[in-house]
CSV table of C-alpha atoms and ligand atoms in Angstrom, one decimal:
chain,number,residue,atom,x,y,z
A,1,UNK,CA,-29.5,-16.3,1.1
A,2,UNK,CA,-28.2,-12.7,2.3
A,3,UNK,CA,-30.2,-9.4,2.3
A,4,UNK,CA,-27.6,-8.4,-0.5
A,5,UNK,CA,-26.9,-8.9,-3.6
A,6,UNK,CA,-23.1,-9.3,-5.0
A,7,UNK,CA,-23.9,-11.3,-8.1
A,8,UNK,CA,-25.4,-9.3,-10.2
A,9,UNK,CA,-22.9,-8.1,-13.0
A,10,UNK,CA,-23.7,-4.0,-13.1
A,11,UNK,CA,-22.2,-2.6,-16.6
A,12,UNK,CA,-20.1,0.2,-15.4
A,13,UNK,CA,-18.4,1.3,-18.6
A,14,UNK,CA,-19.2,4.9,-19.9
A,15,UNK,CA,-20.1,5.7,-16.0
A,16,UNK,CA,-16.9,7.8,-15.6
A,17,UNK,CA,-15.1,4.9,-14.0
A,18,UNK,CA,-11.2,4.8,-13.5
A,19,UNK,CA,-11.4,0.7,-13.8
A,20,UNK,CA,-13.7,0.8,-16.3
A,21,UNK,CA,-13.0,3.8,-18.6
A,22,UNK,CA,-9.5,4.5,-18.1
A,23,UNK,CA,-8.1,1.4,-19.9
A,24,UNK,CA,-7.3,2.8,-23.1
A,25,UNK,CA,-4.6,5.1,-21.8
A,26,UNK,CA,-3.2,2.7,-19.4
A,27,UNK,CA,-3.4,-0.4,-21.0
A,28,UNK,CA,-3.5,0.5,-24.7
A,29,UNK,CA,-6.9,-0.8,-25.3
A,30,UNK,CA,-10.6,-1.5,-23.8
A,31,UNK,CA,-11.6,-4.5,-24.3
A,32,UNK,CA,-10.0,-6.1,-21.6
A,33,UNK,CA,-11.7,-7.3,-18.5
A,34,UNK,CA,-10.4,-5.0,-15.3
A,35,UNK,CA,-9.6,-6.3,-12.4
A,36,UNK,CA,-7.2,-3.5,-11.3
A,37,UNK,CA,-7.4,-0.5,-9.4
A,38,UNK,CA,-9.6,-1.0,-5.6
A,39,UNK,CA,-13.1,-0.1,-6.2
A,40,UNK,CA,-15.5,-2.7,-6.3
A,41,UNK,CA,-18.1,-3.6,-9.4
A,42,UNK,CA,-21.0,-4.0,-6.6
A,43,UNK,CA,-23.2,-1.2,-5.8
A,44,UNK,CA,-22.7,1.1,-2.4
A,45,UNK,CA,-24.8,-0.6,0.6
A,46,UNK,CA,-28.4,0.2,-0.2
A,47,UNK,CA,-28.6,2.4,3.3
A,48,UNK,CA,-26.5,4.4,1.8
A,49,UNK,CA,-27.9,5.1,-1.2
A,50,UNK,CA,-31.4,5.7,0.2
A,51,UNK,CA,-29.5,8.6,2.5
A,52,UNK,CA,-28.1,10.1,-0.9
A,53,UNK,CA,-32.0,9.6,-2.7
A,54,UNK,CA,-33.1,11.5,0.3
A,55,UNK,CA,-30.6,14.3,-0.4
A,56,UNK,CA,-31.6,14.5,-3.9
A,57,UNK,CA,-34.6,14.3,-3.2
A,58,UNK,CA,-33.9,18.0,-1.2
A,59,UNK,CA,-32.5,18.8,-4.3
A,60,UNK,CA,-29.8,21.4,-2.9
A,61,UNK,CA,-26.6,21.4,-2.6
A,62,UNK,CA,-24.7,24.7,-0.8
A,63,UNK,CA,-21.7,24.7,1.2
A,64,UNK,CA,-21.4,21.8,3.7
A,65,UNK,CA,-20.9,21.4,7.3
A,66,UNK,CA,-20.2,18.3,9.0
A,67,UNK,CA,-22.6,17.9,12.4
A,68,UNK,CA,-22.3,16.2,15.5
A,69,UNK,CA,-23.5,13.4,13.5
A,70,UNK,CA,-21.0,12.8,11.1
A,71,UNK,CA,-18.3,12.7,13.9
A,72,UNK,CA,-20.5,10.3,16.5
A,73,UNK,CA,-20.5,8.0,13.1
A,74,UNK,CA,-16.9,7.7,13.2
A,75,UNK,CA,-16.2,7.2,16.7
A,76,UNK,CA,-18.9,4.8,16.9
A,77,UNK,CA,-17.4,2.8,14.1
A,78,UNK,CA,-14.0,2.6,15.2
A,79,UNK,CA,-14.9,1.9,18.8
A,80,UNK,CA,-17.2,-1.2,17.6
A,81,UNK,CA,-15.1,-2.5,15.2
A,82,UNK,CA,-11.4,-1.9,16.8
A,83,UNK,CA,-12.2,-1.1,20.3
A,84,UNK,CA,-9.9,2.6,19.9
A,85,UNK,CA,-11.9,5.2,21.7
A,86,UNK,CA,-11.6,8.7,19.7
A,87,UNK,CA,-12.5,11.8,20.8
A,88,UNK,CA,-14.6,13.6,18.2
A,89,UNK,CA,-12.0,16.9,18.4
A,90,UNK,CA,-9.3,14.5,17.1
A,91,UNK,CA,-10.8,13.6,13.7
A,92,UNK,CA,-9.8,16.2,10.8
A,93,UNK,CA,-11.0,16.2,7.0
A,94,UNK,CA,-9.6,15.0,3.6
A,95,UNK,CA,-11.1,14.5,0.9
A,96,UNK,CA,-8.8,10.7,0.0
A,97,UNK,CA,-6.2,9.4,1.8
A,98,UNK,CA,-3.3,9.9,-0.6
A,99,UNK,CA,-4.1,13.9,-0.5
A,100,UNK,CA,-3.7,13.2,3.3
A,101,UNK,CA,-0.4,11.9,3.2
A,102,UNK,CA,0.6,15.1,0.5
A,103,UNK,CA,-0.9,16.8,3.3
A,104,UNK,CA,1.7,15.4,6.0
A,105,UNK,CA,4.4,15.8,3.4
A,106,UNK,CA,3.3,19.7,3.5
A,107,UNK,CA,3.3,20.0,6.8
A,108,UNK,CA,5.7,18.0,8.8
A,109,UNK,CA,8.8,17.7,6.6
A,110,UNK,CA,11.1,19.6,4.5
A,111,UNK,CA,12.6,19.3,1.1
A,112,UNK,CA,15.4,16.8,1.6
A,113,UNK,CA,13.8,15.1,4.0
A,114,UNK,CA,13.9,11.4,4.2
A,115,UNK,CA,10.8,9.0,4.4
A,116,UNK,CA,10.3,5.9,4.6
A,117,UNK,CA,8.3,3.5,3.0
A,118,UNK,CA,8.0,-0.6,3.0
A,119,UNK,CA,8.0,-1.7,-0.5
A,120,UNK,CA,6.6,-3.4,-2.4
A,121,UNK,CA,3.8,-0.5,-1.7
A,122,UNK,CA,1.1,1.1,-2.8
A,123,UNK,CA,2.9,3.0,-6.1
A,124,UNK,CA,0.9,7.0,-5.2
A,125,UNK,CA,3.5,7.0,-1.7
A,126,UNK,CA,6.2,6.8,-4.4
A,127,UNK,CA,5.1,9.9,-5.9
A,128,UNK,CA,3.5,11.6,-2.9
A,129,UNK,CA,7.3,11.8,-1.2
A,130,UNK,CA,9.4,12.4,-4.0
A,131,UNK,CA,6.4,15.1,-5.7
A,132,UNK,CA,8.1,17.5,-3.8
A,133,UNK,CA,11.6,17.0,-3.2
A,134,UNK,CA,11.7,14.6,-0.2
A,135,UNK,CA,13.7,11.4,-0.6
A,136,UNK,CA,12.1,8.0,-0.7
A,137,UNK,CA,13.9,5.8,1.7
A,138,UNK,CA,13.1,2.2,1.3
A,139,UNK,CA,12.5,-0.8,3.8
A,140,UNK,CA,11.8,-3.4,2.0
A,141,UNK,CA,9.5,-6.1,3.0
A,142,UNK,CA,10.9,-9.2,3.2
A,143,UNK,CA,9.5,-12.6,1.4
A,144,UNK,CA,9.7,-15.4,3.5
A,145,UNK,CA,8.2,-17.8,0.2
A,146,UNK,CA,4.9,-17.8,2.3
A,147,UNK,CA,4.4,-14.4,3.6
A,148,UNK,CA,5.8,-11.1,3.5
A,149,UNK,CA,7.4,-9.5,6.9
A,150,UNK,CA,9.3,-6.3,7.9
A,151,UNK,CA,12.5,-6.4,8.3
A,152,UNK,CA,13.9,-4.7,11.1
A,153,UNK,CA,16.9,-4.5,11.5
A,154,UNK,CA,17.4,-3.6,7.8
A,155,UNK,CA,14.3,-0.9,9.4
A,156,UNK,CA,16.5,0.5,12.3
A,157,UNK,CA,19.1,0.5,10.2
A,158,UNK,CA,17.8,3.2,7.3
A,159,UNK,CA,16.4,5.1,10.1
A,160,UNK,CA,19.0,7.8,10.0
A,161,UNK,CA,18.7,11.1,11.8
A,162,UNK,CA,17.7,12.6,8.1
A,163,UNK,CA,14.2,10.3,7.9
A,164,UNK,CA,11.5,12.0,9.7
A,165,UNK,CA,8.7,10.5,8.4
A,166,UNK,CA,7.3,7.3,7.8
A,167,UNK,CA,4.6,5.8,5.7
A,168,UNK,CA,2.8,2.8,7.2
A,169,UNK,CA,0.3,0.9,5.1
A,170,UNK,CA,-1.7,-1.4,7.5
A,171,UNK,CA,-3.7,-3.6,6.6
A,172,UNK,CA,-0.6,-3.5,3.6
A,173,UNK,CA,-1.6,-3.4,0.4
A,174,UNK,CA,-0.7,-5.3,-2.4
A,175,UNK,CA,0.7,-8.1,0.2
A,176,UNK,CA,-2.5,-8.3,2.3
A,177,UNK,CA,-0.4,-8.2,5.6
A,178,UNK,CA,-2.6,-7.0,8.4
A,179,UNK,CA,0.3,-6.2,11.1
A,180,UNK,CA,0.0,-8.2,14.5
A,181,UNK,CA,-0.4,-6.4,17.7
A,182,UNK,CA,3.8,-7.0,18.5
A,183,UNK,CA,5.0,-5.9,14.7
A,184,UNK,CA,2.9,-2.5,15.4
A,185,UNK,CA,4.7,-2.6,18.7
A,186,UNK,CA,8.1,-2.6,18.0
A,187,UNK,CA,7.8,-0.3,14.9
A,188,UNK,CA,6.2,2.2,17.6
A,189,UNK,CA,8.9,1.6,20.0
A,190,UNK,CA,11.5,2.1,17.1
A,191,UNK,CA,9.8,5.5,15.5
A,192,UNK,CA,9.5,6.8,19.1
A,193,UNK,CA,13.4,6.4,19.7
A,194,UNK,CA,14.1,8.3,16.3
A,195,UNK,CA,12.0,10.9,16.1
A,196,UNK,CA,9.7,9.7,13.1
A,197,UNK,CA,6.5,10.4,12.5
A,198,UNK,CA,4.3,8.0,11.6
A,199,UNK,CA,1.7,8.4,8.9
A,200,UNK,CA,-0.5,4.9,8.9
A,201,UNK,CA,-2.5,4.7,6.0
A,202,UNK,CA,-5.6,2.3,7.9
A,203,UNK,CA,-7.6,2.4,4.5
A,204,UNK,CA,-7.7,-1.1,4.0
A,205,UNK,CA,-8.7,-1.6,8.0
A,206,UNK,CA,-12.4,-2.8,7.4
A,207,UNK,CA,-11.7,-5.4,4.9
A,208,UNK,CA,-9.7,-7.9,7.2
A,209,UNK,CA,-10.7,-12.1,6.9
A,210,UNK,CA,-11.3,-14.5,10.2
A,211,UNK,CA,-7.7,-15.6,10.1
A,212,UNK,CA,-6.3,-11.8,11.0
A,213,UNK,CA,-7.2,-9.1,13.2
A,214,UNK,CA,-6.6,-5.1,12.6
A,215,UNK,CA,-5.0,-3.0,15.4
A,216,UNK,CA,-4.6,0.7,14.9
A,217,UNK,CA,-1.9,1.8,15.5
A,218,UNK,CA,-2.7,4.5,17.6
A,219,UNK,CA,-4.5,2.8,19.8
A,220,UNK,CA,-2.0,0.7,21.2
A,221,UNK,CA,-0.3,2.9,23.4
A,222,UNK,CA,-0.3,6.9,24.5
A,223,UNK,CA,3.3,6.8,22.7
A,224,UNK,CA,1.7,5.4,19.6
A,225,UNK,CA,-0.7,7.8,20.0
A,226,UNK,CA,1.4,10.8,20.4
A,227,UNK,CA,3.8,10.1,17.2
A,228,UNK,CA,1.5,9.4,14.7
A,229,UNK,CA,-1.4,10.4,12.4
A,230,UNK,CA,-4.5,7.8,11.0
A,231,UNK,CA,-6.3,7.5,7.8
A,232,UNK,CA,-9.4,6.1,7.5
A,233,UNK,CA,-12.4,6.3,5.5
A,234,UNK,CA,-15.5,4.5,4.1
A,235,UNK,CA,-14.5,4.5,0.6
A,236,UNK,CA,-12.7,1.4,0.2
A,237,UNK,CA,-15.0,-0.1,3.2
A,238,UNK,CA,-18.6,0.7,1.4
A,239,UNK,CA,-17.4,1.3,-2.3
A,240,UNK,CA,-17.8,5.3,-2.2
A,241,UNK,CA,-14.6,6.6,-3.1
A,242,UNK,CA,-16.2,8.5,-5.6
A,243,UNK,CA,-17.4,10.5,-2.8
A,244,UNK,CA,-14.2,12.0,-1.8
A,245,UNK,CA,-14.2,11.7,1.8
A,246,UNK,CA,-11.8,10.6,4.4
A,247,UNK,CA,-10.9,11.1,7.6
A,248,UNK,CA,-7.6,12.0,9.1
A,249,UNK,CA,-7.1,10.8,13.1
A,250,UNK,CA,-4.7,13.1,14.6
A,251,UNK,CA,-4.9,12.7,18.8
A,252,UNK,CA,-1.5,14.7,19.5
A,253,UNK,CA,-3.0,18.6,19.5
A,254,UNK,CA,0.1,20.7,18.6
A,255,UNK,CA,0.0,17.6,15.4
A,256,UNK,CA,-3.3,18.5,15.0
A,257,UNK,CA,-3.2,22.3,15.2
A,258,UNK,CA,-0.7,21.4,12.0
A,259,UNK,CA,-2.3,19.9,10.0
A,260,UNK,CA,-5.4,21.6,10.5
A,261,UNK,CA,-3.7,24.9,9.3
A,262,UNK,CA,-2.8,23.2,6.2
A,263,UNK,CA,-6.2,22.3,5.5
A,264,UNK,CA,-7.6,25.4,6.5
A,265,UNK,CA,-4.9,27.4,4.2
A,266,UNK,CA,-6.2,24.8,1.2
A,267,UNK,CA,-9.8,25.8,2.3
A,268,UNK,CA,-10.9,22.2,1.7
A,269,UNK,CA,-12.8,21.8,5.1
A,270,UNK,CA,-16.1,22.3,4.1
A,271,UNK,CA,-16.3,19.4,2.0
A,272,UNK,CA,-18.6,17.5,-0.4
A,273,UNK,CA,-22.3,17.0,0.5
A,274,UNK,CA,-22.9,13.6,-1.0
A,275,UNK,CA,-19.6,11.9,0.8
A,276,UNK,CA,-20.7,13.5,3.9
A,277,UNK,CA,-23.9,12.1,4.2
A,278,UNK,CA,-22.8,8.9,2.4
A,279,UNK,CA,-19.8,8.3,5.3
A,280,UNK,CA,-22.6,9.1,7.9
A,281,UNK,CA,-24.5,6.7,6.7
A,282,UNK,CA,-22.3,4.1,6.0
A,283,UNK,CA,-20.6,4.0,9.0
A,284,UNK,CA,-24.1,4.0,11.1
A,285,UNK,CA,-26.0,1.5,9.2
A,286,UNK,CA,-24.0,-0.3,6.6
A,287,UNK,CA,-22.3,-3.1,8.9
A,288,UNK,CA,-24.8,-5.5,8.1
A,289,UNK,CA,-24.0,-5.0,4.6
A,290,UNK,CA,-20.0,-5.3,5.0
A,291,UNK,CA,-20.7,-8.8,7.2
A,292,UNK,CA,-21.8,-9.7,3.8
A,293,UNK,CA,-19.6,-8.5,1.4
A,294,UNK,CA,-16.8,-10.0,3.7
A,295,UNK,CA,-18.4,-13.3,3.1
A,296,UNK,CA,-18.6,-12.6,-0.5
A,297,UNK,CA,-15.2,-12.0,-1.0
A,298,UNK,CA,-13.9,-14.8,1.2
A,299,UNK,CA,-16.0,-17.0,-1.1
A,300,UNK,CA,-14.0,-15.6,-3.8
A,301,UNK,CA,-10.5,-15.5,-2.5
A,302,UNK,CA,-11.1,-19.5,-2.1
A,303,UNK,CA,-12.6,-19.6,-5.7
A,304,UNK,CA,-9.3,-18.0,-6.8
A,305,UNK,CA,-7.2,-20.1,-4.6
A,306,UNK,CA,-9.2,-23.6,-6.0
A,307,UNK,CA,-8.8,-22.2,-9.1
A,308,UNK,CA,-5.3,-21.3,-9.3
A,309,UNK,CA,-4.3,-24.6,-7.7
A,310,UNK,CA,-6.7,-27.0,-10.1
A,311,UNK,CA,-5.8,-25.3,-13.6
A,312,UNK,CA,-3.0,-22.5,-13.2
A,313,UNK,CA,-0.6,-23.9,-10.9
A,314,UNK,CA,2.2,-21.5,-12.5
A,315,UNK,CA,0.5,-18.8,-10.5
A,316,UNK,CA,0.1,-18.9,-6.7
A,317,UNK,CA,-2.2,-17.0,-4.2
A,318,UNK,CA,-0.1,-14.8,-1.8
A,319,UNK,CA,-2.3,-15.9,1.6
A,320,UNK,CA,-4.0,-12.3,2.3
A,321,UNK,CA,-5.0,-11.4,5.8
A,322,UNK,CA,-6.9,-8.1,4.5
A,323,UNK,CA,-7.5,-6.2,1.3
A,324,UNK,CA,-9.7,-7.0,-1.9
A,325,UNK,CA,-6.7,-7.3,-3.9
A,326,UNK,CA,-4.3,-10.2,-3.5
A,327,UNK,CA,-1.1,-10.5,-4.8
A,328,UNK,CA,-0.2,-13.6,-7.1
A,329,UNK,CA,3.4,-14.9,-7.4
A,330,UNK,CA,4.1,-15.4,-11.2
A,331,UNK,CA,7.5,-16.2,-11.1
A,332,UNK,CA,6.9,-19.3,-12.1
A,333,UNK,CA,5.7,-17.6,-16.0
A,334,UNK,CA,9.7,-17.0,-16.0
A,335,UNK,CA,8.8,-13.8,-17.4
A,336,UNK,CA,9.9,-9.9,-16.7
A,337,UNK,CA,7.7,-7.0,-15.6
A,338,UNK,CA,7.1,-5.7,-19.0
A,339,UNK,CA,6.7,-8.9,-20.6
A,340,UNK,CA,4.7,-10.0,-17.7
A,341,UNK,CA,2.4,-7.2,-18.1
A,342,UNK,CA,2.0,-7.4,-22.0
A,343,UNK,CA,0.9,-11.3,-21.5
A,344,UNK,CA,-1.7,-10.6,-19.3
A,345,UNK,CA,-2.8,-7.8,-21.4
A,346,UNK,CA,-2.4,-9.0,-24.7
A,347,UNK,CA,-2.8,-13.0,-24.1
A,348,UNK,CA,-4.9,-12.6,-21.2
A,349,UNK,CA,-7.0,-9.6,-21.9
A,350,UNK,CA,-7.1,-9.0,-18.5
A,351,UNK,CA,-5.8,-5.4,-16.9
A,352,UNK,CA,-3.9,-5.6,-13.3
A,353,UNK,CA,-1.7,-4.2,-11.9
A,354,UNK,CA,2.2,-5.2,-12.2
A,355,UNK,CA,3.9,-6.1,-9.4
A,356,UNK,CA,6.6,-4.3,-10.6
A,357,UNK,CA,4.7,-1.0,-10.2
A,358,UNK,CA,4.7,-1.6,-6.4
A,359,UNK,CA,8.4,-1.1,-6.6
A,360,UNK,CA,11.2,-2.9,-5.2
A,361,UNK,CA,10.4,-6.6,-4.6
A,362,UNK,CA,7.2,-6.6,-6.3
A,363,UNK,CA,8.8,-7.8,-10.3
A,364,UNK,CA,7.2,-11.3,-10.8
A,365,UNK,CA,4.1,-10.5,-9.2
A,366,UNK,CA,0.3,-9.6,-10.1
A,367,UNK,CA,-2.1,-7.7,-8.0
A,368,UNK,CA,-6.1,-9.0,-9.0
A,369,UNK,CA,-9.0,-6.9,-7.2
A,370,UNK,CA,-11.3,-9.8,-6.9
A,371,UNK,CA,-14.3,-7.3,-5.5
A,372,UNK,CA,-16.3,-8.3,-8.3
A,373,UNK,CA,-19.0,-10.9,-9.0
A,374,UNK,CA,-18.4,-14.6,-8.9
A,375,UNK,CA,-19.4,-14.6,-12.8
A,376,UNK,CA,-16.3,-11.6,-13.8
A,377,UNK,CA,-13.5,-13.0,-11.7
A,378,UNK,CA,-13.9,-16.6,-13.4
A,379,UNK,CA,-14.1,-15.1,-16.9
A,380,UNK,CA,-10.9,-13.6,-16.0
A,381,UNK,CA,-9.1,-16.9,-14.5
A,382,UNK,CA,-10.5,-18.7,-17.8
A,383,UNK,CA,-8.7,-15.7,-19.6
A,384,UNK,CA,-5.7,-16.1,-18.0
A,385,UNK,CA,-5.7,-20.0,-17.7
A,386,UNK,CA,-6.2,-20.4,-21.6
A,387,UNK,CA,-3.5,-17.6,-22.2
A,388,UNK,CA,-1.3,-19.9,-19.7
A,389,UNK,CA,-2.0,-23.1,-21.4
A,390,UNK,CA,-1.0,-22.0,-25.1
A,391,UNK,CA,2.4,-21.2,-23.9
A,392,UNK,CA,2.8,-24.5,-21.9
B,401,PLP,C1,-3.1,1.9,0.7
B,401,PLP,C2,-4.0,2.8,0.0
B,401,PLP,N1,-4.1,4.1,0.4
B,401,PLP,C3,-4.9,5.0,-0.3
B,401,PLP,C4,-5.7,4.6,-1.3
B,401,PLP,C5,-6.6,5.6,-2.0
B,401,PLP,O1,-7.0,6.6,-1.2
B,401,PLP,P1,-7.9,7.8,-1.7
B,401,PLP,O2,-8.7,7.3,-2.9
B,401,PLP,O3,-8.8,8.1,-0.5
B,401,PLP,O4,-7.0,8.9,-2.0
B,401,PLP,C6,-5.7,3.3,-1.7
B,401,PLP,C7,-6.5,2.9,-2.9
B,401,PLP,O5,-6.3,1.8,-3.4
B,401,PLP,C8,-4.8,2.4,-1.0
B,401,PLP,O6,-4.7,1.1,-1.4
């Protein structure tokens, strides 16, 4: 028995949830179960919330500063967990990741530029480049029937002298790719050569299985280092992103001095109180907690695996190294994205997310968050197992 508790099924509806209250709009009704967008259904570690009682308890809530504190908490964390030593001055403020990369858009590229991107992808980078005028350039990830890799020479390739930018996701969400020491390497070596930026969206970082290991890719080399800007935070990590905090991990100064002027101009440095203290907290005491939610999910990425095998062999597990949410090949349903999606919706009465929203290469697939107690993701596999055997 752990000190934590995953099981217990917390009713989240009507608690101004995205997952929970936002199906209506996006899926055309509410009664289905979600196991979409990446926030878990288990409460925050309690460490952290007995740092937020405490601040409640205080019962004020003026303009915030973040001390020392907050800053030793990230370099600490990072250091343990990935062996990259920060120095405090390099770590500026966000309040998510994806108004990070809007950020980078902002501030190191013009209208017309290109960037690149490694669909299928997370679908905000979609939006983020072309939002305001810059052009999407795609690398797609190539399927190997196993695993999905990078492809590059197709990579070298689109990286023209108009691409300035690129958008790593690593770990890689939806295809749970966490990027080997060598991959990171020669995507370095080939970003150096051109020019490009590298944005590397490290969200995902903390939720990595046995089988795979997490580099940043800053900390591989000085040249890494130099071309490229990290995000991190605790919200994926430690369920908080309600809290609106991440951290952006800039080491190059002049980079820095940029994008610190955009933030400044925006006037969003002070941040939020609660996702200040929440981070600190998190990131100082909550690693007991994550040891055990790791284990959690593990146990559930083999439940769905078992499952899948024993009683929906139409669908198959895409392997994850990292990430919550694994992507499930449903080719085999010989179905389109839209009729794809209306199945699971209609037949299923399950939401996910299409594969198809992650953009090229991703039609056919299903993405399942299964950060959710053992009891929710098999009333969603029996959903989608009894919607699969009526059309056998
Ligand atoms: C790769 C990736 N980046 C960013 C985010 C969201 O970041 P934030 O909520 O901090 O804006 C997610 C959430 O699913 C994600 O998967």
């Amino acid at each position: 028995m752990g000190r934590y508790d995953f099981d217990t099924v917390i009713e989240r509806t009507n608690t101004c949830s995205s997952k929970w209250d936002l199906m209506t709009p996006l899926f055309g009704q509410n009664d289905l179960l979600p196991m979409w967008v990446a926030d878990m259904d288990f409460k925050a570690p309690p460490e952290v919330n007995e740092a937020l009682r405490e601040r409640v308890e205080h019962g004020i809530y003026g303009y915030t500063k973040r001390m020392t504190p907050y800053y030793e908490a990230i370099v600490s964390w990072v250091g343990r967990r990935f062996g990259w030593e920060i120095d405090p001055d390099w770590i500026c403020h966000s309040p998510g990741v994806v108004p990070a990369l809007s950020m980078a858009i902002l501030t190191y590229t013009q209208p017309g530029d290109g960037v690149l991107i490694q669909p299928p992808v997370y679908y905000p980078f979609f939006d983020v480049i072309g939002g305001r005028g810059r052009r999407i350039v795609e690398n797609p990830l190539r399927f190997t029937g196993e695993r999905f890799e990078i492809d590059f020479g197709d990579l070298e390739r689109k990286l023209d002298s108009s691409v300035t930018m690129m958008f790593l996701c690593s770990p890689h969400n939806p295809v749970g790719r966490v990027w080997t020491r060598e991959e990171l390497a020669r995507l370095v070596d080939i970003c150096a050569e051109r020019n490009v930026l590298i944005v590397a969206d490290e969200i995902h970082s903390d939720i990595v299985f046995p089988w795979a290991k997490h580099t940043p890719l800053a900390s591989l080399s000085e040249k890494a280092a130099s071309i490229s800007l990290t995000t991190i935070a605790p919200s994926k990590t430690f369920n908080i992103a309600g809290l609106s905090t991440s951290a952006v991990i800039v080491p190059d100064k002049r980079l820095r001095e940029r994008y610190r002027n955009t933030t400044s101009f925006l006037h969003i440095d002070g941040g939020n109180t609660f996702g200040t203290l929440g981070c600190e907290a998190a990131y100082r005491k909550g690693e007991p907690w994550l040891g055990e939610l790791m284990e959690y999910i593990q146990g559930n990425l083999e439940y769905l695996d078992s499952f899948l095998k024993t009683n929906i062999p139409e669908i198959r597990l895409i392997r994850p190294e990292g990430t919550y949410i694994p992507f499930l090949d449903c080719r085999a349903l010989k179905m389109n994205a839209k009729e794809l999606q209306a199945f699971f919706v209609n037949e299923a009465k399950v939401a996910m997310d299409g594969g198809d929203w992650f953009g090229t290469g991703g039609e056919g697939f299903m993405r399942m968050n299964i950060a959710t107690p053992r009891a929710l993701l098999r009333e969603g596999l029996e959903r989608i197992e009894r919607a699969v055997k009526a059309i056998r």
